[in-house]
CSV table of C-alpha atoms and ligand atoms in Angstrom, one decimal:
chain,number,residue,atom,x,y,z
A,1,MET,CA,-11.0,8.5,-23.9
A,2,SER,CA,-9.2,4.8,-24.4
A,3,GLU,CA,-9.8,1.8,-23.4
A,4,THR,CA,-8.1,-2.0,-23.4
A,5,ARG,CA,-10.2,-4.9,-22.4
A,6,ILE,CA,-9.0,-8.0,-20.9
A,7,HIS,CA,-11.4,-11.4,-21.5
A,8,VAL,CA,-11.7,-13.6,-18.5
A,9,LYS,CA,-12.4,-17.3,-18.6
A,10,ALA,CA,-13.5,-18.8,-15.2
A,11,SER,CA,-17.0,-19.7,-13.6
A,12,ARG,CA,-18.8,-17.1,-14.7
A,13,GLU,CA,-16.7,-14.9,-17.9
A,14,TYR,CA,-16.3,-11.1,-18.5
A,15,ASP,CA,-13.5,-8.4,-19.7
A,16,VAL,CA,-12.2,-6.6,-17.9
A,17,VAL,CA,-11.7,-3.0,-19.4
A,18,ILE,CA,-9.5,0.1,-18.3
A,19,GLY,CA,-8.3,3.4,-20.1
A,20,THR,CA,-9.7,7.0,-19.2
A,21,GLY,CA,-13.2,8.8,-18.8
A,22,LEU,CA,-14.3,5.3,-18.4
A,23,ILE,CA,-16.4,5.9,-14.7
A,24,SER,CA,-18.5,8.6,-17.2
A,25,ARG,CA,-19.5,5.7,-19.3
A,26,ALA,CA,-20.4,3.1,-16.5
A,27,GLY,CA,-24.2,4.0,-17.9
A,28,SER,CA,-23.6,2.0,-21.3
A,29,LEU,CA,-21.2,-0.3,-19.6
A,30,MET,CA,-23.4,-1.9,-17.3
A,31,LYS,CA,-26.0,-2.4,-20.1
A,32,GLU,CA,-23.8,-4.0,-21.8
A,33,ALA,CA,-22.2,-6.2,-18.8
A,34,VAL,CA,-25.7,-6.3,-17.2
A,35,PRO,CA,-28.7,-6.3,-19.7
A,36,LYS,CA,-31.4,-7.8,-17.6
A,37,ALA,CA,-31.1,-5.4,-15.3
A,38,THR,CA,-33.6,-2.6,-13.5
A,39,LYS,CA,-32.2,-1.5,-10.3
A,40,ILE,CA,-28.6,-0.3,-9.6
A,41,LEU,CA,-27.6,-0.9,-6.0
A,42,ILE,CA,-23.7,1.4,-5.9
A,43,VAL,CA,-22.0,0.9,-2.6
A,44,SER,CA,-19.7,3.3,-2.3
A,45,GLU,CA,-17.8,4.5,0.8
A,46,THR,CA,-16.9,8.2,2.4
A,47,ASN,CA,-13.2,9.0,0.3
A,48,VAL,CA,-15.2,7.8,-2.6
A,49,ALA,CA,-18.0,8.5,-2.7
A,50,PRO,CA,-17.6,12.5,-2.5
A,51,LEU,CA,-15.6,12.4,-5.8
A,52,TYR,CA,-17.0,9.9,-7.8
A,53,LEU,CA,-20.4,9.2,-7.0
A,54,ASP,CA,-22.8,11.5,-8.8
A,55,THR,CA,-20.7,10.2,-12.4
A,56,VAL,CA,-21.7,6.9,-12.2
A,57,ARG,CA,-25.2,7.8,-10.5
A,58,GLU,CA,-25.5,10.3,-13.5
A,59,SER,CA,-24.0,7.4,-16.1
A,60,LEU,CA,-26.7,5.3,-14.8
A,61,THR,CA,-30.3,6.8,-15.0
A,62,GLY,CA,-29.3,8.1,-18.6
A,63,GLU,CA,-29.3,4.9,-19.8
A,64,GLY,CA,-32.4,4.3,-18.3
A,65,PHE,CA,-31.4,2.6,-14.7
A,66,GLU,CA,-33.4,2.4,-12.1
A,67,CYS,CA,-30.5,3.7,-8.6
A,68,VAL,CA,-30.7,3.0,-5.1
A,69,GLU,CA,-27.3,4.0,-2.2
A,70,TYR,CA,-25.5,2.7,-0.4
A,71,VAL,CA,-22.4,4.7,1.0
A,72,PHE,CA,-20.0,3.1,4.9
A,73,GLU,CA,-18.1,4.9,6.6
A,74,ALA,CA,-13.7,4.8,4.3
A,75,GLY,CA,-11.9,1.9,6.0
A,76,GLU,CA,-10.9,-1.5,6.8
A,77,GLN,CA,-13.2,-0.8,10.4
A,78,SER,CA,-16.3,-1.1,8.0
A,79,LYS,CA,-15.6,-4.8,6.9
A,80,ASN,CA,-17.9,-6.6,8.1
A,81,ILE,CA,-21.5,-7.3,8.5
A,82,ASP,CA,-23.7,-4.6,10.0
A,83,THR,CA,-22.0,-2.8,7.1
A,84,VAL,CA,-23.0,-5.0,4.1
A,85,ALA,CA,-26.8,-6.1,6.6
A,86,GLY,CA,-27.5,-2.1,5.4
A,87,MET,CA,-26.7,-3.2,1.0
A,88,TRP,CA,-29.3,-6.7,1.6
A,89,GLY,CA,-32.2,-4.0,4.0
A,90,VAL,CA,-31.5,-1.6,1.0
A,91,MET,CA,-31.8,-3.1,-2.0
A,92,ALA,CA,-34.4,-6.1,0.2
A,93,LYS,CA,-36.1,-2.0,0.8
A,94,ALA,CA,-36.3,-1.1,-3.4
A,95,GLY,CA,-37.6,-4.6,-4.3
A,96,PHE,CA,-33.6,-5.8,-5.5
A,97,THR,CA,-35.0,-9.5,-7.4
A,98,ARG,CA,-32.7,-12.0,-9.2
A,99,THR,CA,-32.0,-10.2,-12.4
A,100,ASP,CA,-30.8,-6.7,-10.9
A,101,ALA,CA,-27.0,-5.6,-9.8
A,102,ALA,CA,-25.0,-4.2,-7.2
A,103,VAL,CA,-22.1,-2.0,-8.1
A,104,ALA,CA,-18.7,-2.2,-6.3
A,105,LEU,CA,-17.6,1.8,-6.8
A,106,GLY,CA,-13.9,1.9,-3.9
A,107,GLY,CA,-10.6,0.2,-3.3
A,108,GLY,CA,-10.7,-2.9,-2.5
A,109,VAL,CA,-12.8,-2.6,1.1
A,110,THR,CA,-15.9,-1.5,-1.0
A,111,GLY,CA,-15.1,-4.6,-3.2
A,112,ASP,CA,-15.1,-7.1,-1.0
A,113,MET,CA,-17.4,-6.1,0.9
A,114,ALA,CA,-19.8,-5.1,-2.2
A,115,GLY,CA,-19.1,-8.5,-3.4
A,116,PHE,CA,-19.9,-10.1,-0.6
A,117,ALA,CA,-23.7,-8.4,-0.5
A,118,ALA,CA,-24.0,-9.9,-3.9
A,119,ALA,CA,-22.8,-13.4,-3.5
A,120,THR,CA,-25.7,-14.1,-0.7
A,121,PHE,CA,-28.6,-11.8,-2.0
A,122,LEU,CA,-30.9,-13.9,-3.2
A,123,ARG,CA,-28.1,-16.1,-3.5
A,124,GLY,CA,-26.2,-14.3,-5.7
A,125,ILE,CA,-27.0,-11.4,-7.8
A,126,GLN,CA,-24.2,-10.2,-10.4
A,127,VAL,CA,-22.3,-7.2,-9.1
A,128,VAL,CA,-19.6,-4.6,-11.9
A,129,GLN,CA,-16.2,-3.8,-10.0
A,130,ILE,CA,-15.5,-0.1,-10.7
A,131,PRO,CA,-11.4,-0.7,-8.5
A,132,THR,CA,-10.6,3.3,-7.5
A,133,SER,CA,-7.4,2.5,-5.8
A,134,LEU,CA,-4.7,0.8,-7.4
A,135,LEU,CA,-4.7,-2.4,-5.2
A,136,ALA,CA,-8.8,-2.1,-6.3
A,137,GLN,CA,-7.2,-2.5,-9.8
A,138,VAL,CA,-4.3,-4.5,-10.1
A,139,ASP,CA,-6.0,-7.3,-7.7
A,140,ALA,CA,-8.9,-7.1,-5.0
A,141,SER,CA,-11.0,-6.7,-8.1
A,142,VAL,CA,-10.5,-9.4,-10.0
A,143,GLY,CA,-10.5,-13.1,-8.8
A,144,GLY,CA,-13.4,-12.9,-7.6
A,145,LYS,CA,-12.9,-13.0,-3.8
A,146,THR,CA,-15.0,-11.5,-1.4
A,147,GLY,CA,-16.2,-11.0,2.6
A,148,ILE,CA,-15.4,-9.5,5.5
A,149,ASP,CA,-13.7,-9.4,8.6
A,150,LEU,CA,-14.5,-10.2,11.7
A,151,PRO,CA,-12.4,-9.9,15.3
A,152,GLU,CA,-11.0,-12.7,15.8
A,153,GLY,CA,-8.8,-11.8,11.7
A,154,LYS,CA,-9.1,-10.2,8.4
A,155,ASN,CA,-11.1,-11.6,6.1
A,156,GLN,CA,-12.4,-14.6,7.8
A,157,VAL,CA,-15.7,-14.5,6.1
A,158,GLY,CA,-16.0,-14.4,2.5
A,159,ALA,CA,-18.3,-16.0,-0.9
A,160,PHE,CA,-15.9,-17.2,-4.6
A,161,HIS,CA,-18.1,-14.8,-6.8
A,162,GLN,CA,-16.9,-13.5,-9.9
A,163,PRO,CA,-18.3,-10.3,-11.1
A,164,SER,CA,-19.5,-9.0,-14.7
A,165,MET,CA,-17.5,-6.5,-15.6
A,166,VAL,CA,-14.5,-4.7,-14.6
A,167,ILE,CA,-14.2,-0.9,-14.6
A,168,GLU,CA,-10.7,0.6,-14.1
A,169,ASP,CA,-10.3,4.1,-15.0
A,170,ILE,CA,-6.8,5.2,-14.4
A,171,GLU,CA,-7.9,8.7,-13.9
A,172,CYS,CA,-9.2,7.4,-10.6
A,173,LEU,CA,-5.3,6.9,-9.8
A,174,GLY,CA,-4.9,11.0,-9.9
A,175,THR,CA,-6.6,11.3,-7.1
A,176,LEU,CA,-4.9,8.8,-4.3
A,177,SER,CA,-3.0,10.0,-1.5
A,178,GLU,CA,0.5,9.1,-2.1
A,179,ASP,CA,0.7,6.4,0.7
A,180,LYS,CA,-1.8,4.9,-1.1
A,181,PHE,CA,-0.6,4.7,-4.4
A,182,THR,CA,2.3,4.0,-3.5
A,183,GLU,CA,1.6,1.4,-1.3
A,184,GLY,CA,0.2,-0.5,-4.7
A,185,LEU,CA,3.4,0.1,-5.5
A,186,GLY,CA,4.5,-2.9,-3.7
A,187,GLU,CA,1.2,-5.3,-5.9
A,188,VAL,CA,2.2,-3.8,-9.2
A,189,LEU,CA,5.9,-5.4,-8.8
A,190,LYS,CA,5.0,-8.4,-7.2
A,191,TYR,CA,3.9,-9.3,-10.3
A,192,ALA,CA,7.2,-8.4,-12.0
A,193,PHE,CA,9.4,-9.9,-9.7
A,194,ILE,CA,6.4,-13.0,-9.8
A,195,MET,CA,5.7,-13.5,-13.4
A,196,ASP,CA,6.9,-10.6,-16.1
A,197,THR,CA,10.2,-10.1,-17.4
A,198,GLU,CA,8.6,-7.8,-19.8
A,199,LEU,CA,6.9,-5.9,-16.4
A,200,TYR,CA,9.7,-5.7,-14.8
A,201,GLY,CA,11.8,-4.5,-17.9
A,202,MET,CA,8.9,-1.4,-18.0
A,203,LEU,CA,9.5,-0.7,-14.9
A,204,SER,CA,12.6,-0.6,-14.5
A,205,GLU,CA,13.8,1.3,-17.6
A,206,TYR,CA,11.2,3.9,-15.9
A,207,MET,CA,12.9,4.4,-12.2
A,208,ALA,CA,16.2,4.9,-14.4
A,209,GLU,CA,15.0,7.9,-16.7
A,210,GLY,CA,14.8,9.2,-13.0
A,211,LYS,CA,10.2,9.0,-13.3
A,212,ALA,CA,9.3,6.2,-10.6
A,213,ALA,CA,8.1,9.4,-8.9
A,214,ASN,CA,6.2,10.9,-11.2
A,215,LEU,CA,4.2,7.5,-11.8
A,216,GLN,CA,1.1,8.4,-10.2
A,217,HIS,CA,0.6,11.4,-13.1
A,218,ASP,CA,1.3,9.6,-16.0
A,219,ARG,CA,-1.9,8.6,-17.6
A,220,GLU,CA,-0.3,6.1,-20.5
A,221,MET,CA,2.5,4.7,-17.8
A,222,LEU,CA,-0.3,4.3,-15.8
A,223,ILE,CA,-2.7,2.3,-18.5
A,224,ARG,CA,0.9,0.0,-20.3
A,225,THR,CA,0.9,-1.2,-16.4
A,226,VAL,CA,-2.3,-1.6,-14.9
A,227,THR,CA,-2.9,-3.9,-17.6
A,228,LYS,CA,0.4,-5.8,-17.3
A,229,CYS,CA,-0.8,-6.5,-14.1
A,230,VAL,CA,-4.5,-8.0,-14.8
A,231,GLU,CA,-3.0,-10.0,-17.6
A,232,ASP,CA,-1.0,-11.5,-15.2
A,233,LYS,CA,-3.7,-11.5,-12.2
A,234,VAL,CA,-5.5,-13.9,-14.9
A,235,ASP,CA,-3.1,-16.0,-15.3
A,236,VAL,CA,-3.2,-17.0,-12.6
A,237,ILE,CA,-6.2,-17.5,-11.5
A,238,THR,CA,-7.8,-19.2,-14.7
A,239,GLY,CA,-7.3,-22.8,-14.3
A,240,ASP,CA,-7.0,-22.7,-10.6
A,241,GLU,CA,-9.8,-20.3,-8.9
A,242,PHE,CA,-10.4,-21.5,-6.1
A,243,ASP,CA,-6.7,-21.3,-5.3
A,244,THR,CA,-5.7,-24.6,-4.5
A,245,GLY,CA,-2.4,-24.0,-7.0
A,246,ARG,CA,-0.9,-21.8,-9.0
A,247,ARG,CA,-2.9,-19.4,-7.4
A,248,GLN,CA,-0.5,-18.6,-4.3
A,249,ILE,CA,2.4,-17.7,-5.8
A,250,LEU,CA,0.6,-14.4,-5.4
A,251,ASN,CA,1.6,-14.5,-2.2
A,252,PHE,CA,5.8,-14.1,-2.5
A,253,GLY,CA,6.0,-11.3,-0.3
A,254,HIS,CA,2.4,-11.9,2.0
A,255,THR,CA,3.6,-14.8,3.9
A,256,ILE,CA,6.2,-12.7,7.1
A,257,GLY,CA,4.1,-9.4,5.4
A,258,HIS,CA,1.2,-10.6,6.7
A,259,VAL,CA,2.7,-11.9,10.3
A,260,ILE,CA,4.5,-7.7,10.1
A,261,GLU,CA,0.8,-6.0,8.5
A,262,ARG,CA,-0.8,-8.1,11.9
A,263,ASN,CA,2.0,-7.6,14.6
A,264,SER,CA,2.3,-4.1,13.4
A,265,GLY,CA,-2.1,-3.7,14.9
A,266,PHE,CA,-2.0,-3.0,10.6
A,267,THR,CA,-1.0,0.5,11.4
A,268,LYS,CA,1.5,-0.4,8.3
A,269,ASP,CA,-0.3,0.0,4.8
A,270,HIS,CA,-0.3,-4.4,3.0
A,271,GLY,CA,1.3,-3.3,0.4
A,272,VAL,CA,3.7,-1.7,2.2
A,273,CYS,CA,4.3,-5.1,4.3
A,274,VAL,CA,4.2,-6.8,1.2
A,275,ALA,CA,7.2,-4.7,0.2
A,276,MET,CA,9.6,-5.5,2.8
A,277,GLY,CA,8.0,-9.4,2.9
A,278,MET,CA,9.7,-9.6,-0.8
A,279,GLY,CA,12.6,-7.6,0.7
A,280,ILE,CA,13.0,-10.4,3.8
A,281,MET,CA,12.7,-13.4,1.2
A,282,THR,CA,15.1,-11.9,-1.5
A,283,GLY,CA,17.8,-11.6,1.1
A,284,ARG,CA,16.9,-15.2,2.6
A,285,SER,CA,17.2,-17.3,-1.2
A,286,LEU,CA,20.5,-15.0,-1.8
A,287,ALA,CA,22.4,-16.6,1.8
A,288,ALA,CA,20.5,-19.4,1.2
A,289,GLY,CA,22.6,-19.5,-2.9
A,290,LEU,CA,19.0,-19.6,-4.3
A,291,MET,CA,19.8,-16.9,-6.3
A,292,ASP,CA,22.0,-14.5,-7.9
A,293,GLN,CA,23.6,-11.4,-6.9
A,294,ASP,CA,22.5,-9.6,-9.6
A,295,THR,CA,18.6,-10.5,-9.7
A,296,HIS,CA,19.4,-9.9,-5.7
A,297,ASP,CA,20.0,-6.1,-6.2
A,298,LYS,CA,18.1,-5.8,-9.2
A,299,ILE,CA,14.8,-7.0,-7.1
A,300,ILE,CA,16.6,-4.9,-4.1
A,301,SER,CA,16.5,-1.3,-6.1
A,302,LEU,CA,13.0,-1.6,-7.6
A,303,ILE,CA,11.8,-1.8,-4.6
A,304,LYS,CA,13.4,1.2,-2.9
A,305,GLY,CA,13.1,2.9,-6.4
A,306,TYR,CA,9.8,3.3,-5.9
A,307,GLY,CA,9.6,4.3,-2.9
A,308,LEU,CA,9.4,0.8,-0.7
A,309,PRO,CA,11.3,-0.4,1.7
A,310,VAL,CA,13.0,-3.8,1.7
A,311,THR,CA,13.0,-5.2,5.4
A,312,ASP,CA,11.3,-4.9,8.7
A,313,ASP,CA,13.3,-5.9,12.4
A,314,ILE,CA,10.7,-9.1,12.6
A,315,THR,CA,13.1,-11.4,14.1
A,316,PRO,CA,12.5,-15.5,12.4
A,317,GLU,CA,10.9,-16.4,15.0
A,318,ASP,CA,9.3,-14.0,15.6
A,319,ALA,CA,7.5,-14.4,11.7
A,320,VAL,CA,7.7,-18.3,12.1
A,321,SER,CA,5.7,-18.3,14.6
A,322,GLY,CA,3.0,-15.8,13.0
A,323,ALA,CA,2.9,-17.9,9.5
A,324,MET,CA,1.8,-20.8,11.5
A,325,ASN,CA,-0.9,-18.3,12.7
A,326,ASP,CA,-1.8,-17.4,9.1
A,327,LYS,CA,-5.1,-19.1,7.7
A,328,LYS,CA,-3.1,-19.8,4.0
A,329,LYS,CA,-1.5,-22.5,6.2
A,330,ARG,CA,-2.8,-25.5,4.8
A,331,GLY,CA,-1.9,-28.0,7.7
A,332,ASN,CA,1.6,-28.0,9.5
A,333,THR,CA,3.9,-26.7,5.9
A,334,ILE,CA,4.1,-23.5,5.4
A,335,SER,CA,4.1,-22.6,2.2
A,336,LEU,CA,6.6,-19.7,0.3
A,337,ILE,CA,7.5,-18.3,-3.1
A,338,LEU,CA,10.3,-18.1,-4.0
A,339,VAL,CA,11.6,-15.9,-6.3
A,340,ASN,CA,15.0,-17.3,-7.6
A,341,ARG,CA,15.4,-15.0,-10.8
A,342,ILE,CA,13.2,-13.0,-11.8
A,343,GLY,CA,9.9,-13.7,-13.7
A,344,GLU,CA,10.5,-16.7,-11.6
A,345,ALA,CA,8.4,-17.7,-8.2
A,346,GLU,CA,8.7,-21.5,-7.0
A,347,ILE,CA,5.5,-23.0,-4.5
A,348,VAL,CA,8.4,-24.6,-1.6
A,349,PRO,CA,6.5,-26.1,1.7
A,350,MET,CA,8.8,-25.8,4.4
A,351,THR,CA,7.6,-27.2,8.2
A,352,PRO,CA,8.6,-25.0,10.4
A,353,GLU,CA,11.9,-26.1,11.1
A,354,GLN,CA,12.4,-25.8,7.8
A,355,MET,CA,11.7,-22.5,7.6
A,356,LEU,CA,13.2,-20.8,11.1
A,357,GLU,CA,16.3,-22.7,9.0
A,358,PHE,CA,15.6,-20.3,5.9
A,359,LEU,CA,16.0,-17.3,7.4
A,360,THR,CA,18.7,-17.5,9.5
A,361,ARG,CA,21.7,-19.3,8.2
A,362,GLY,CA,24.1,-18.0,5.8
B,1,NAD,N1,-10.7,-9.4,-3.1
B,1,NAD,C1,-9.7,-9.9,-3.0
B,1,NAD,O1,-9.0,-10.9,-4.2
B,1,NAD,C2,-8.8,-9.1,-2.5
B,1,NAD,C3,-6.6,-8.8,-2.7
B,1,NAD,C4,-6.5,-7.6,-2.1
B,1,NAD,C5,-6.5,-7.2,-1.5
B,1,NAD,N2,-8.3,-7.0,-0.9
B,1,NAD,C6,-8.4,-6.6,0.1
B,1,NAD,O2,-8.9,-5.3,-0.3
B,1,NAD,C7,-8.5,-3.9,0.5
B,1,NAD,C8,-7.5,-3.1,0.4
B,1,NAD,O3,-7.8,-2.8,-0.5
B,1,NAD,P1,-7.1,-1.1,-0.4
B,1,NAD,O4,-6.5,-0.6,-0.4
B,1,NAD,O5,-8.0,-1.0,-1.9
B,1,NAD,O6,-8.7,-0.5,0.8
B,1,NAD,P2,-9.8,1.0,0.5
B,1,NAD,O7,-10.9,0.2,0.1
B,1,NAD,O8,-9.7,1.4,2.1
B,1,NAD,O9,-8.7,2.3,0.2
B,1,NAD,C9,-8.0,2.4,0.5
B,1,NAD,C10,-8.1,4.4,0.9
B,1,NAD,O10,-8.4,4.9,-0.2
B,1,NAD,C11,-8.5,5.5,-0.6
B,1,NAD,N3,-9.7,5.5,-1.9
B,1,NAD,C12,-10.1,5.3,-2.4
B,1,NAD,N4,-10.5,5.0,-4.0
B,1,NAD,C13,-9.9,6.2,-4.0
B,1,NAD,C14,-9.8,7.7,-5.1
B,1,NAD,N5,-9.8,7.5,-6.6
B,1,NAD,N6,-9.2,8.4,-4.6
B,1,NAD,C15,-9.0,8.5,-3.3
B,1,NAD,N7,-9.0,8.2,-2.6
B,1,NAD,C16,-9.7,6.7,-2.4
B,1,NAD,C17,-9.7,4.6,0.3
B,1,NAD,O11,-11.3,5.7,1.0
B,1,NAD,C18,-9.3,3.8,1.3
B,1,NAD,O12,-9.1,5.3,3.0
B,1,NAD,C19,-8.3,-4.9,2.3
B,1,NAD,O13,-10.1,-6.1,3.2
B,1,NAD,C20,-7.6,-6.4,1.1
B,1,NAD,O14,-8.3,-7.9,2.1
B,1,NAD,C21,-9.1,-8.3,-2.0
B,2,ZN,ZN1,-1.7,-8.6,-1.8
């Protein structure tokens, strides 16, 4: 048992606790995070609940919390208002008051919905995130974005609602499918490229030692890696909590990645599409003379080395028209994130014509 803490100074201050054996200490961590709560709603889903819900419940009841549960069908298709309404109903029936709290136990889908249910129930109760997927540990659980999908598009309804604590138990990553783990690495590599030369160095050295394929079961390396990613995310969101400025650099690979993801009817995983987006942008930056060959080669080889693709057959025209429909677009310009050197990202607003030129010239 060990733990690292990262303190987040947002509109609510909280700790991200990273380590092993934390799930079984959820109760005492919750006592610290939400000391006034007596009732806790544990939100989980059908894949994660059989693995971890008993441990979390036992730990919480052991500390005197009264627990109610809401377990929904795993998967993005559940990320809708009906599922959130189910959570509201359970809390209302159990007589929750504003000092009670919710816990999200699962991947990003669980975290987004439990966070949104907490943001809206009684106009806001506290939520503690226990992310169990790599993507949720390095990205979704930190930063306070919560929400649901509409038939018209992903994440169309939501709220900013910071958690009261994020509990990241690295051991949970051991039960993820290999595909889901690899997908999460897309976001991990993103932090290395946009802002973290130290993380880049760690991951490239690890790859050079021939260990990349073992990362999922190397707890020590995972703790170091996840910790670096969370520190990076916290660094970016501090000062730009509501996503109007620097936070946009987290979109490296995402503008084109989102289009690939949507055009596949969401059959391709998000992190895999982000990897393709980063690969394509890297190739285009080289062609435009904005990146040197060595940087290009290093980025491409790290993405491939961790089992992710670097390209897709999307046409530049489709990429531009898809990007024009992105919800993150502001006005008529598309903010592309360019990495010029490893660890340095730049936000470059482009018109559709400029983006098309960037994707085709050279
Ligand atoms: N709020 C944010 O800032 C933010 C950021 C990025 C992504 N997201 C959202 O997060 C979601 C994607 O997150 P995700 O990839 O974690 O999706 P997810 O919650 O669907 O989890 C992915 C899969 O892994 C399974 N799983 C999770 N943890 C497991 C474990 N420990 N062992 C075994 N199986 C496990 C799940 O059941 C699911 O099948 C999307 O809805 C996305 O919009 C939100
Ligand atoms: Zn992403």
